[in-house]
mmCIF file of C-alpha atoms in Angstrom:
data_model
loop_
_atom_site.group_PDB
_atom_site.id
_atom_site.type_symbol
_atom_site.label_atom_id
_atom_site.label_comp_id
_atom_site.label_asym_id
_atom_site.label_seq_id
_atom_site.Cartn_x
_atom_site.Cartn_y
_atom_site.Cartn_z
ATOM 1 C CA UNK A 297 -0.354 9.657 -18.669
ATOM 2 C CA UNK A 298 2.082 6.368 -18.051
ATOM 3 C CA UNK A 299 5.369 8.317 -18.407
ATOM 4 C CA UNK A 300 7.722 5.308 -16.922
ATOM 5 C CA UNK A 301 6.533 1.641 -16.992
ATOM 6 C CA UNK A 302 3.015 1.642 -15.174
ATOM 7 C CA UNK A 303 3.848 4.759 -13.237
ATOM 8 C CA UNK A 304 2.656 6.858 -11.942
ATOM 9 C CA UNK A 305 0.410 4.719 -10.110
ATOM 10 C CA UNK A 306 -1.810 7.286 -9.575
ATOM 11 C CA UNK A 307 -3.350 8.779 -13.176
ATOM 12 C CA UNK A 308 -5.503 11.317 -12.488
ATOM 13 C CA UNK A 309 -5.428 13.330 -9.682
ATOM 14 C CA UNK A 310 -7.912 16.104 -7.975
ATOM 15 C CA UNK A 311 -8.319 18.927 -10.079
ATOM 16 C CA UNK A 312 -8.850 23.012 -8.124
ATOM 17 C CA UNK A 313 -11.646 23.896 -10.608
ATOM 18 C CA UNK A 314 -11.454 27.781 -12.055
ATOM 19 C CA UNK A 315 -14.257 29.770 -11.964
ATOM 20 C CA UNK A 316 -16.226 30.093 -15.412
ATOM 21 C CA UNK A 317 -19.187 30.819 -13.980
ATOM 22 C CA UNK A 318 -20.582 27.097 -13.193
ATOM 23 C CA UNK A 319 -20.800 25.128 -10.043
ATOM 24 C CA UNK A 320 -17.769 23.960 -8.626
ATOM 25 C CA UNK A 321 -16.464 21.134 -6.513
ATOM 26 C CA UNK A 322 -12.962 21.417 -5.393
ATOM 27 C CA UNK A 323 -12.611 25.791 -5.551
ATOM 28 C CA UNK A 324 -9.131 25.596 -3.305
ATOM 29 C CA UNK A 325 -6.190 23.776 -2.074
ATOM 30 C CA UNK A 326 -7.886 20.984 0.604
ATOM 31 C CA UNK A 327 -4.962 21.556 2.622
ATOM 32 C CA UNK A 328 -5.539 25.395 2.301
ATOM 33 C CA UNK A 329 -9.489 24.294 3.978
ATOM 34 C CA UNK A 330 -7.510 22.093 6.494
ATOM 35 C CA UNK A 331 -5.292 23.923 7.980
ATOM 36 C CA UNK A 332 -8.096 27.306 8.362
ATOM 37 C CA UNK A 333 -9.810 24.578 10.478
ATOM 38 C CA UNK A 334 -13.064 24.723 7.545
ATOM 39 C CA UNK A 335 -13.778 20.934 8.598
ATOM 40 C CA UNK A 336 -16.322 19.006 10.371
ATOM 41 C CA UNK A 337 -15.181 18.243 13.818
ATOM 42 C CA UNK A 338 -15.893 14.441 14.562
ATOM 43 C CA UNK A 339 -14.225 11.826 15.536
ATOM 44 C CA UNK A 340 -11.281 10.439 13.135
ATOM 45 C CA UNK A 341 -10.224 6.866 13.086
ATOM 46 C CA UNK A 342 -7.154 6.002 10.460
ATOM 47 C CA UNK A 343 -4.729 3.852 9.712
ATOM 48 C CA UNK A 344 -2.434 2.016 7.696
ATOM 49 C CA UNK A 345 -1.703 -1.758 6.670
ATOM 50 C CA UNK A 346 2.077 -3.025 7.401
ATOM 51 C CA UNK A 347 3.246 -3.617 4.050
ATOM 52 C CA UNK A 348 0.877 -1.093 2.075
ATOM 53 C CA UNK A 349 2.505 -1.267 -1.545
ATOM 54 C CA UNK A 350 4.465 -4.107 -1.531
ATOM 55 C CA UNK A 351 3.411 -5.351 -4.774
ATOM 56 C CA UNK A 352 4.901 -2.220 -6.790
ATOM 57 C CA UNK A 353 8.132 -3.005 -5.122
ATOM 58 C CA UNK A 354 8.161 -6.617 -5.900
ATOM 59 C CA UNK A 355 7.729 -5.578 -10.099
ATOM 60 C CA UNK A 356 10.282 -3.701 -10.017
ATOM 61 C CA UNK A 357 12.539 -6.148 -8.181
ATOM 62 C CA UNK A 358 12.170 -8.976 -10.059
ATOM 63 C CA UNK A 359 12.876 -6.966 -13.395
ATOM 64 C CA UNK A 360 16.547 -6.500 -14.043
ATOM 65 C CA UNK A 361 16.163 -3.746 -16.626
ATOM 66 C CA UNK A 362 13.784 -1.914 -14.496
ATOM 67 C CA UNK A 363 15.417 -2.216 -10.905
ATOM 68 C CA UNK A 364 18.806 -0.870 -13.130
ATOM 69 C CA UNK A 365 16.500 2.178 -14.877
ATOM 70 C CA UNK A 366 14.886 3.017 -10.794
ATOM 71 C CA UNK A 367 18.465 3.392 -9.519
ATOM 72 C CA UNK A 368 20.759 5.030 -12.245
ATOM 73 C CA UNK A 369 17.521 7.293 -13.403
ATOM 74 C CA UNK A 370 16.765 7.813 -9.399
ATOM 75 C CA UNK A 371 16.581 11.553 -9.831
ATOM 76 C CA UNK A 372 14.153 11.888 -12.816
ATOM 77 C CA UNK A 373 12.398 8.988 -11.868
ATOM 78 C CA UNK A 374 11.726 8.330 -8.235
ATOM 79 C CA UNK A 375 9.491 12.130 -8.597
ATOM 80 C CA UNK A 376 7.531 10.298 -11.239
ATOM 81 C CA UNK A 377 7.181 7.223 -9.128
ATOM 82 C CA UNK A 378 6.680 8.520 -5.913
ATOM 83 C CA UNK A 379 4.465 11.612 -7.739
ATOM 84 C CA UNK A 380 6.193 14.591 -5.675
ATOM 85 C CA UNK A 381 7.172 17.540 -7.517
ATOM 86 C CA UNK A 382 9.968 17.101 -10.690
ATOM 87 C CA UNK A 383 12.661 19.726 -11.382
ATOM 88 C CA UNK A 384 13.244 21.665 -8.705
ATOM 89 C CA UNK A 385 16.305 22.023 -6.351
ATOM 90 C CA UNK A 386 14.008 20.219 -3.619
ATOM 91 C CA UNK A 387 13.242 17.917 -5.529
ATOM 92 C CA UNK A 388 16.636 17.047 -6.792
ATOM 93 C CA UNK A 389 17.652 16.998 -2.594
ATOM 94 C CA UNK A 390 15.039 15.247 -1.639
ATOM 95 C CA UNK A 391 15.615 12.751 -4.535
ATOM 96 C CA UNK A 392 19.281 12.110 -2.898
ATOM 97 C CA UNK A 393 18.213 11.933 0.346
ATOM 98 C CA UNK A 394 15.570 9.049 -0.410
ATOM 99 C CA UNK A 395 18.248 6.965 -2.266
ATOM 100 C CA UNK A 396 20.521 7.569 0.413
ATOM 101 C CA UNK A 397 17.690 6.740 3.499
ATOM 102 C CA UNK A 398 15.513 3.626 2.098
ATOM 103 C CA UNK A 399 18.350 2.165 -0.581
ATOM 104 C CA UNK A 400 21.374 3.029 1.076
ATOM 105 C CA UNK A 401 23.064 4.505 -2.227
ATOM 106 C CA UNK A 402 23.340 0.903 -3.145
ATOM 107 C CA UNK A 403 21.395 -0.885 -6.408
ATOM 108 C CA UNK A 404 18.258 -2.759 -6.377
ATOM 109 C CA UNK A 405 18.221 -6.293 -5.672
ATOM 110 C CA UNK A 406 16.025 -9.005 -4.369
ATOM 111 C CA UNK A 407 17.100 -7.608 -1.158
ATOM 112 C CA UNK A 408 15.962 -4.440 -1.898
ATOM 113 C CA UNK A 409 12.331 -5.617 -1.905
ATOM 114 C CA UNK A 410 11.853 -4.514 1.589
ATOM 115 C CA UNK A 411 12.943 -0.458 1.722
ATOM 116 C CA UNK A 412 11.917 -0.056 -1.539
ATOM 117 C CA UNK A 413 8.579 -1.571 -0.549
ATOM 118 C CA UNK A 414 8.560 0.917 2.532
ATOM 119 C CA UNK A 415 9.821 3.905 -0.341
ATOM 120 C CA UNK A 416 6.658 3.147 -2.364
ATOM 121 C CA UNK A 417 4.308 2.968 0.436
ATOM 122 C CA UNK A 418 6.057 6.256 2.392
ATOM 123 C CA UNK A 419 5.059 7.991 -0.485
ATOM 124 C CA UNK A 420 2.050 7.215 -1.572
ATOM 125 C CA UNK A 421 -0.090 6.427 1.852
ATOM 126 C CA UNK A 422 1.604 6.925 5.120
ATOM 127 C CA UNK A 423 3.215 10.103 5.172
ATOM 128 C CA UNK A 424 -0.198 11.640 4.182
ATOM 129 C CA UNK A 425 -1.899 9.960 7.019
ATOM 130 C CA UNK A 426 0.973 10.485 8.962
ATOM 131 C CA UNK A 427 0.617 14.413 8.297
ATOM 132 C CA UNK A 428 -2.978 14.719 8.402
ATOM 133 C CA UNK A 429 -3.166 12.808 11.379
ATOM 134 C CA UNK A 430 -1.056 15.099 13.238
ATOM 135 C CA UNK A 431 -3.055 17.887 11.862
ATOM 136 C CA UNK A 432 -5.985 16.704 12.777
ATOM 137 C CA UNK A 433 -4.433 16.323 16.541
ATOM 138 C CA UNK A 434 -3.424 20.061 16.604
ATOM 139 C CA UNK A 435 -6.431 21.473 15.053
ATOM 140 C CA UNK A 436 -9.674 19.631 16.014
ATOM 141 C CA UNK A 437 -11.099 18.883 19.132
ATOM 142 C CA UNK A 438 -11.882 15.861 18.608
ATOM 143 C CA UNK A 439 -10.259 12.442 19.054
ATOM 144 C CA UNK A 440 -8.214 11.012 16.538
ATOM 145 C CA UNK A 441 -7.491 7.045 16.917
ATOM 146 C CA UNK A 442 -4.627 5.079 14.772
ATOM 147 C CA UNK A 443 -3.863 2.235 13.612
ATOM 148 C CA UNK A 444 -1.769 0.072 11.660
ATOM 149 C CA UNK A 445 -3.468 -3.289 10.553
ATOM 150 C CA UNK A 446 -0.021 -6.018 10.968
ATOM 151 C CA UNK A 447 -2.319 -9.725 10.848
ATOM 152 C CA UNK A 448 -1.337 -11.515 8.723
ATOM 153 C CA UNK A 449 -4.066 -14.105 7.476
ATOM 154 C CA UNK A 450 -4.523 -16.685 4.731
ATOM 155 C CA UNK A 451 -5.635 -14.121 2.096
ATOM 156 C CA UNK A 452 -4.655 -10.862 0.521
ATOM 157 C CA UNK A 453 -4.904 -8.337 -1.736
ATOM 158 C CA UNK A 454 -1.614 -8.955 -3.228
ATOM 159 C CA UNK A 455 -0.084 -12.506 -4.007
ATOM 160 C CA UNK A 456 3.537 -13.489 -5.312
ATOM 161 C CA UNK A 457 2.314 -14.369 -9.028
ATOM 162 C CA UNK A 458 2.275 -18.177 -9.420
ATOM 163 C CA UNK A 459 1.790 -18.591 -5.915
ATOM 164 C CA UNK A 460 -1.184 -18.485 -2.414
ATOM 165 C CA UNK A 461 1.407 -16.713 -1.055
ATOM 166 C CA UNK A 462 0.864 -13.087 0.216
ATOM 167 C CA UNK A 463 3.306 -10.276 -0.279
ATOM 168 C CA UNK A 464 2.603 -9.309 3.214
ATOM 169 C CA UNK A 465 -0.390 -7.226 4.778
ATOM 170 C CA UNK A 466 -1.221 -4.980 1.711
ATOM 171 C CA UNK A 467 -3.256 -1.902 0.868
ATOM 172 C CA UNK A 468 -7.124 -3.031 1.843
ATOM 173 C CA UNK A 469 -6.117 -6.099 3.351
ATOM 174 C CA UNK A 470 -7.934 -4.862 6.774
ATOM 175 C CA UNK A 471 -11.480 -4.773 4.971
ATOM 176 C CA UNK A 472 -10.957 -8.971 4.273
ATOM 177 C CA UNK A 473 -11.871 -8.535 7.931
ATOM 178 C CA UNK A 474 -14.687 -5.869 7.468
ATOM 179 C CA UNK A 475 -16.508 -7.004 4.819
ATOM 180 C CA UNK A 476 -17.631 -10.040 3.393
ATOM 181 C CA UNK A 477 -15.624 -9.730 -0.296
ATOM 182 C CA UNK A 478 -17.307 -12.547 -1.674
ATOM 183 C CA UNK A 479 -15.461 -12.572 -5.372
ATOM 184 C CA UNK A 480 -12.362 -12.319 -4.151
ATOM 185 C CA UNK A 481 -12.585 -14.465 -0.580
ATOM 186 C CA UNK A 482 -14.625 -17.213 1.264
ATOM 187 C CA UNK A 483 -17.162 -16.205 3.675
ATOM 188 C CA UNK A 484 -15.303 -17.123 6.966
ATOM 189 C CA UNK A 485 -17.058 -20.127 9.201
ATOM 190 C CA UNK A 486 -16.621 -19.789 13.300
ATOM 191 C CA UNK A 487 -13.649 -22.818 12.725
ATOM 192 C CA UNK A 488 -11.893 -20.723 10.557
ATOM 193 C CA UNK A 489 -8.656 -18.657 11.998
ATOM 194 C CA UNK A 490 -9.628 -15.770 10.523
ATOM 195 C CA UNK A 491 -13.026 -15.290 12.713
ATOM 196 C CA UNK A 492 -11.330 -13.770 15.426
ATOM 197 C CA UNK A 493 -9.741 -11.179 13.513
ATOM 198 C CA UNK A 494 -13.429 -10.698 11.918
ATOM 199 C CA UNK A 495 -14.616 -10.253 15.825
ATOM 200 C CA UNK A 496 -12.054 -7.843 17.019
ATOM 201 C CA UNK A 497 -12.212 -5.225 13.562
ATOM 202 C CA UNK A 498 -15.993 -5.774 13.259
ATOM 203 C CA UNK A 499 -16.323 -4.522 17.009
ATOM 204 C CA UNK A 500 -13.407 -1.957 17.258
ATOM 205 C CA UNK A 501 -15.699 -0.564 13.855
ATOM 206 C CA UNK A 502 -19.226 -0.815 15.258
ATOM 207 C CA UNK A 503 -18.100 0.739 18.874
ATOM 208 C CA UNK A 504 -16.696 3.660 16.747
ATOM 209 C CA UNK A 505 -19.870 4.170 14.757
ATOM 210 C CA UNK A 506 -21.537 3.928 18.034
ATOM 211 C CA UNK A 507 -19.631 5.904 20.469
ATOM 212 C CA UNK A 508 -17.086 7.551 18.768
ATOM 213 C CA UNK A 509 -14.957 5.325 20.923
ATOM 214 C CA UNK A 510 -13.386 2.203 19.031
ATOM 215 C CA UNK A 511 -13.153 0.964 23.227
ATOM 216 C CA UNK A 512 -15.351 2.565 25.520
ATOM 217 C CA UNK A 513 -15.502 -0.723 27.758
ATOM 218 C CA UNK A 514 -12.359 -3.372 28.052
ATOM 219 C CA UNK A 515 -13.838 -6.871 26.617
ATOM 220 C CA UNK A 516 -11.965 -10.049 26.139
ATOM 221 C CA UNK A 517 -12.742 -10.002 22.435
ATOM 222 C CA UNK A 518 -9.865 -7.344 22.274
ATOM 223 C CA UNK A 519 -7.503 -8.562 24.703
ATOM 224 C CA UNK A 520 -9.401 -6.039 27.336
ATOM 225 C CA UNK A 521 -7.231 -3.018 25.248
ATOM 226 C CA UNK A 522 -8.380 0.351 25.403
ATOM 227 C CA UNK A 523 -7.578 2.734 22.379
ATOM 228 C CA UNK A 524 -5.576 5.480 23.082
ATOM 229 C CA UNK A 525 -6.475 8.623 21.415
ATOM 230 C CA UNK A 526 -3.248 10.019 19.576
ATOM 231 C CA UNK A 527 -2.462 13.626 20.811
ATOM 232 C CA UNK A 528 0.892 15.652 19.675
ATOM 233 C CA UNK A 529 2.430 14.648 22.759
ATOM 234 C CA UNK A 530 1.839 10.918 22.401
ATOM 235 C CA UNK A 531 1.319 9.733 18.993
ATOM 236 C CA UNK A 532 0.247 6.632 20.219
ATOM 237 C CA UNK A 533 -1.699 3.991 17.622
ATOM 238 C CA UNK A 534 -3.146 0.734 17.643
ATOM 239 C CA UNK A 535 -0.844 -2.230 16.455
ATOM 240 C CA UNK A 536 -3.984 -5.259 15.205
ATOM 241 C CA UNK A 537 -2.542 -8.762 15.023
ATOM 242 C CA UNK A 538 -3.547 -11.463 17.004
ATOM 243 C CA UNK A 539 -3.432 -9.413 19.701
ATOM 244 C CA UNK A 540 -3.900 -6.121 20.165
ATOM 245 C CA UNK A 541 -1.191 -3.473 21.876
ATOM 246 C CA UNK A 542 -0.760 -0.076 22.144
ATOM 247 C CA UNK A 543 2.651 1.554 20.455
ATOM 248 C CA UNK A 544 3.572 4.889 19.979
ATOM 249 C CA UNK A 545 5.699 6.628 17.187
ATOM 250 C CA UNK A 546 4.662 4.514 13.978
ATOM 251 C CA UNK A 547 7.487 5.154 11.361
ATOM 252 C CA UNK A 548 8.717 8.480 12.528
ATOM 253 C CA UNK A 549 11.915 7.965 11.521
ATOM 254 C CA UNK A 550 10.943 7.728 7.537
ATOM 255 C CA UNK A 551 8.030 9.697 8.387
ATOM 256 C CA UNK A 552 10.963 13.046 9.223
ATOM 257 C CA UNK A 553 12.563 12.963 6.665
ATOM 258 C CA UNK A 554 9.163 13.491 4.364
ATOM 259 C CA UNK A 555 8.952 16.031 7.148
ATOM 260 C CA UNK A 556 12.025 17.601 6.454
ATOM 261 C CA UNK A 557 11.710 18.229 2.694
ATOM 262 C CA UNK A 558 7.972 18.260 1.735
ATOM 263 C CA UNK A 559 6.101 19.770 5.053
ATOM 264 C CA UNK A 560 3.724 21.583 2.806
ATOM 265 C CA UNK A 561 2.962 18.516 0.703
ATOM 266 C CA UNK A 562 -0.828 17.222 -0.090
ATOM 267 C CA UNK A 563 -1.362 13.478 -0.868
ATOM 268 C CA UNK A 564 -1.995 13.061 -4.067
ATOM 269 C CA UNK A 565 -0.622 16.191 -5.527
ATOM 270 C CA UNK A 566 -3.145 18.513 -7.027
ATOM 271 C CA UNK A 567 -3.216 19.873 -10.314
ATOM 272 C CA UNK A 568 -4.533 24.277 -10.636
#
């Protein structure tokens, strides 16, 4: 149910099934399955795009009465919009604290587009890849490779209505690159800029499915990179542009104080 605007952006969420004697799908708490180590132990690659949700920022930017209704109803709203927990003394902190850390207690303007771009996307994508990630590290054997997808291309997901214009590198934008999306984009030709970004993702992808190894040989095609697995001593990740480099650390500043307030938190939130 829409309870503010178009939010929450996410409607319906995973349901833990009770037992009434049928067959059930989801009978506990994933994170519950998690963190008992009840999953299949393979290699994990993940990632995130640099501007994720973007969009949802821009709508409420642009809209006077809603930027004004986000900041003076911050506490009652940001749990709806952000879909963490409502009515609690947490949440009511933890409510503070994010006005405080992405808006700087000040009220939403065009130049607010950015952290409140980052807000939306903290909550809704990367802290729950940041967190299972780093689970994932501590509890499987396996590798775990990052990413975050930063190229920045002709075409999106997400354009500034009226315009060709991208909002930045949104949520899917990577799979422009993986896939040919044929209703929404051209089918690239070798002269076209994009084809090297088709090269590198399409053989980062098939070396995974492969090997297990996004780089088990350096090759020119990827700027003779090799993919660092991300451990808990070294959360290193992948940073794809037009070049590819190793970083370590994406976001841990934002991602600590998610950290800090909601370390028992499952992305999306689940309903019992």
């Amino acid at each position: 149910m829409l309870i503010w605007e178009y939010q929450p952006l996410l409607e319906y969420t995973p349901i833990i099934e009770k037992d009434y004697g049928q067959e059930r799908f989801l009978t506990e708490n994933p994170m519950k399955t998690f963190l008992e180590g009840n999953f299949v132990k393979i290699p994990w690659m993940t990632g995130v795009t640099k501007d994720e949700l973007d969009p949802w920022a821009y709508y409420v930017v642009v809209n006077k009465t809603l930027s004004e209704q986000f900041y003076d109803r911050f506490d009652v709203l940001a749990p709806v919009t952000l879909q963490y927990e409502r009515g609690t003394q947490r949440s009511h902190l933890a409510s503070q604290a994010f006005k405080e850390f992405y808006l700087h207690n000040q009220p939403i303007t065009e130049s607010s587009k950015r952290e409140l771009g980052n807000l939306y996307s903290d909550a809704l994508i990367r802290y729950g890849q940041d967190m299972t990630s780093k689970l994932a590290c501590n509890l499987s054997d396996q590798p775990v490779y990052a990413y975050e997808f930063e190229y920045q291309g002709r075409y999106s997901h997400g354009y500034i209505p009226g315009t060709n214009t991208p909002f930045g590198v949104v949520h899917h934008d990577d799979l422009i690159y993986l896939f040919n999306i044929s209703l929404l984009f051209p089918e690239f030709t070798p002269e076209d800029p994009e084809t090297q970004m088709v090269e590198k993702l399409t053989t980062l992808w098939a070396n995974f499915i492969y090997t297990g190894n996004p780089t088990p040989n350096a090759s020119e095609v990827l700027n003779n990179v090799i993919w660092e697995q991300m451990t808990t001593d070294n959360l290193a990740y992948l940073s794809i542009n037009s070049e590819l480099k190793m970083k370590s650390g994406l976001y841990q500043d934002r991602m600590n104080i998610w950290d800090r307030y909601f370390p028992d938190r499952v992305q999306p939130p689940l309903v019992q």
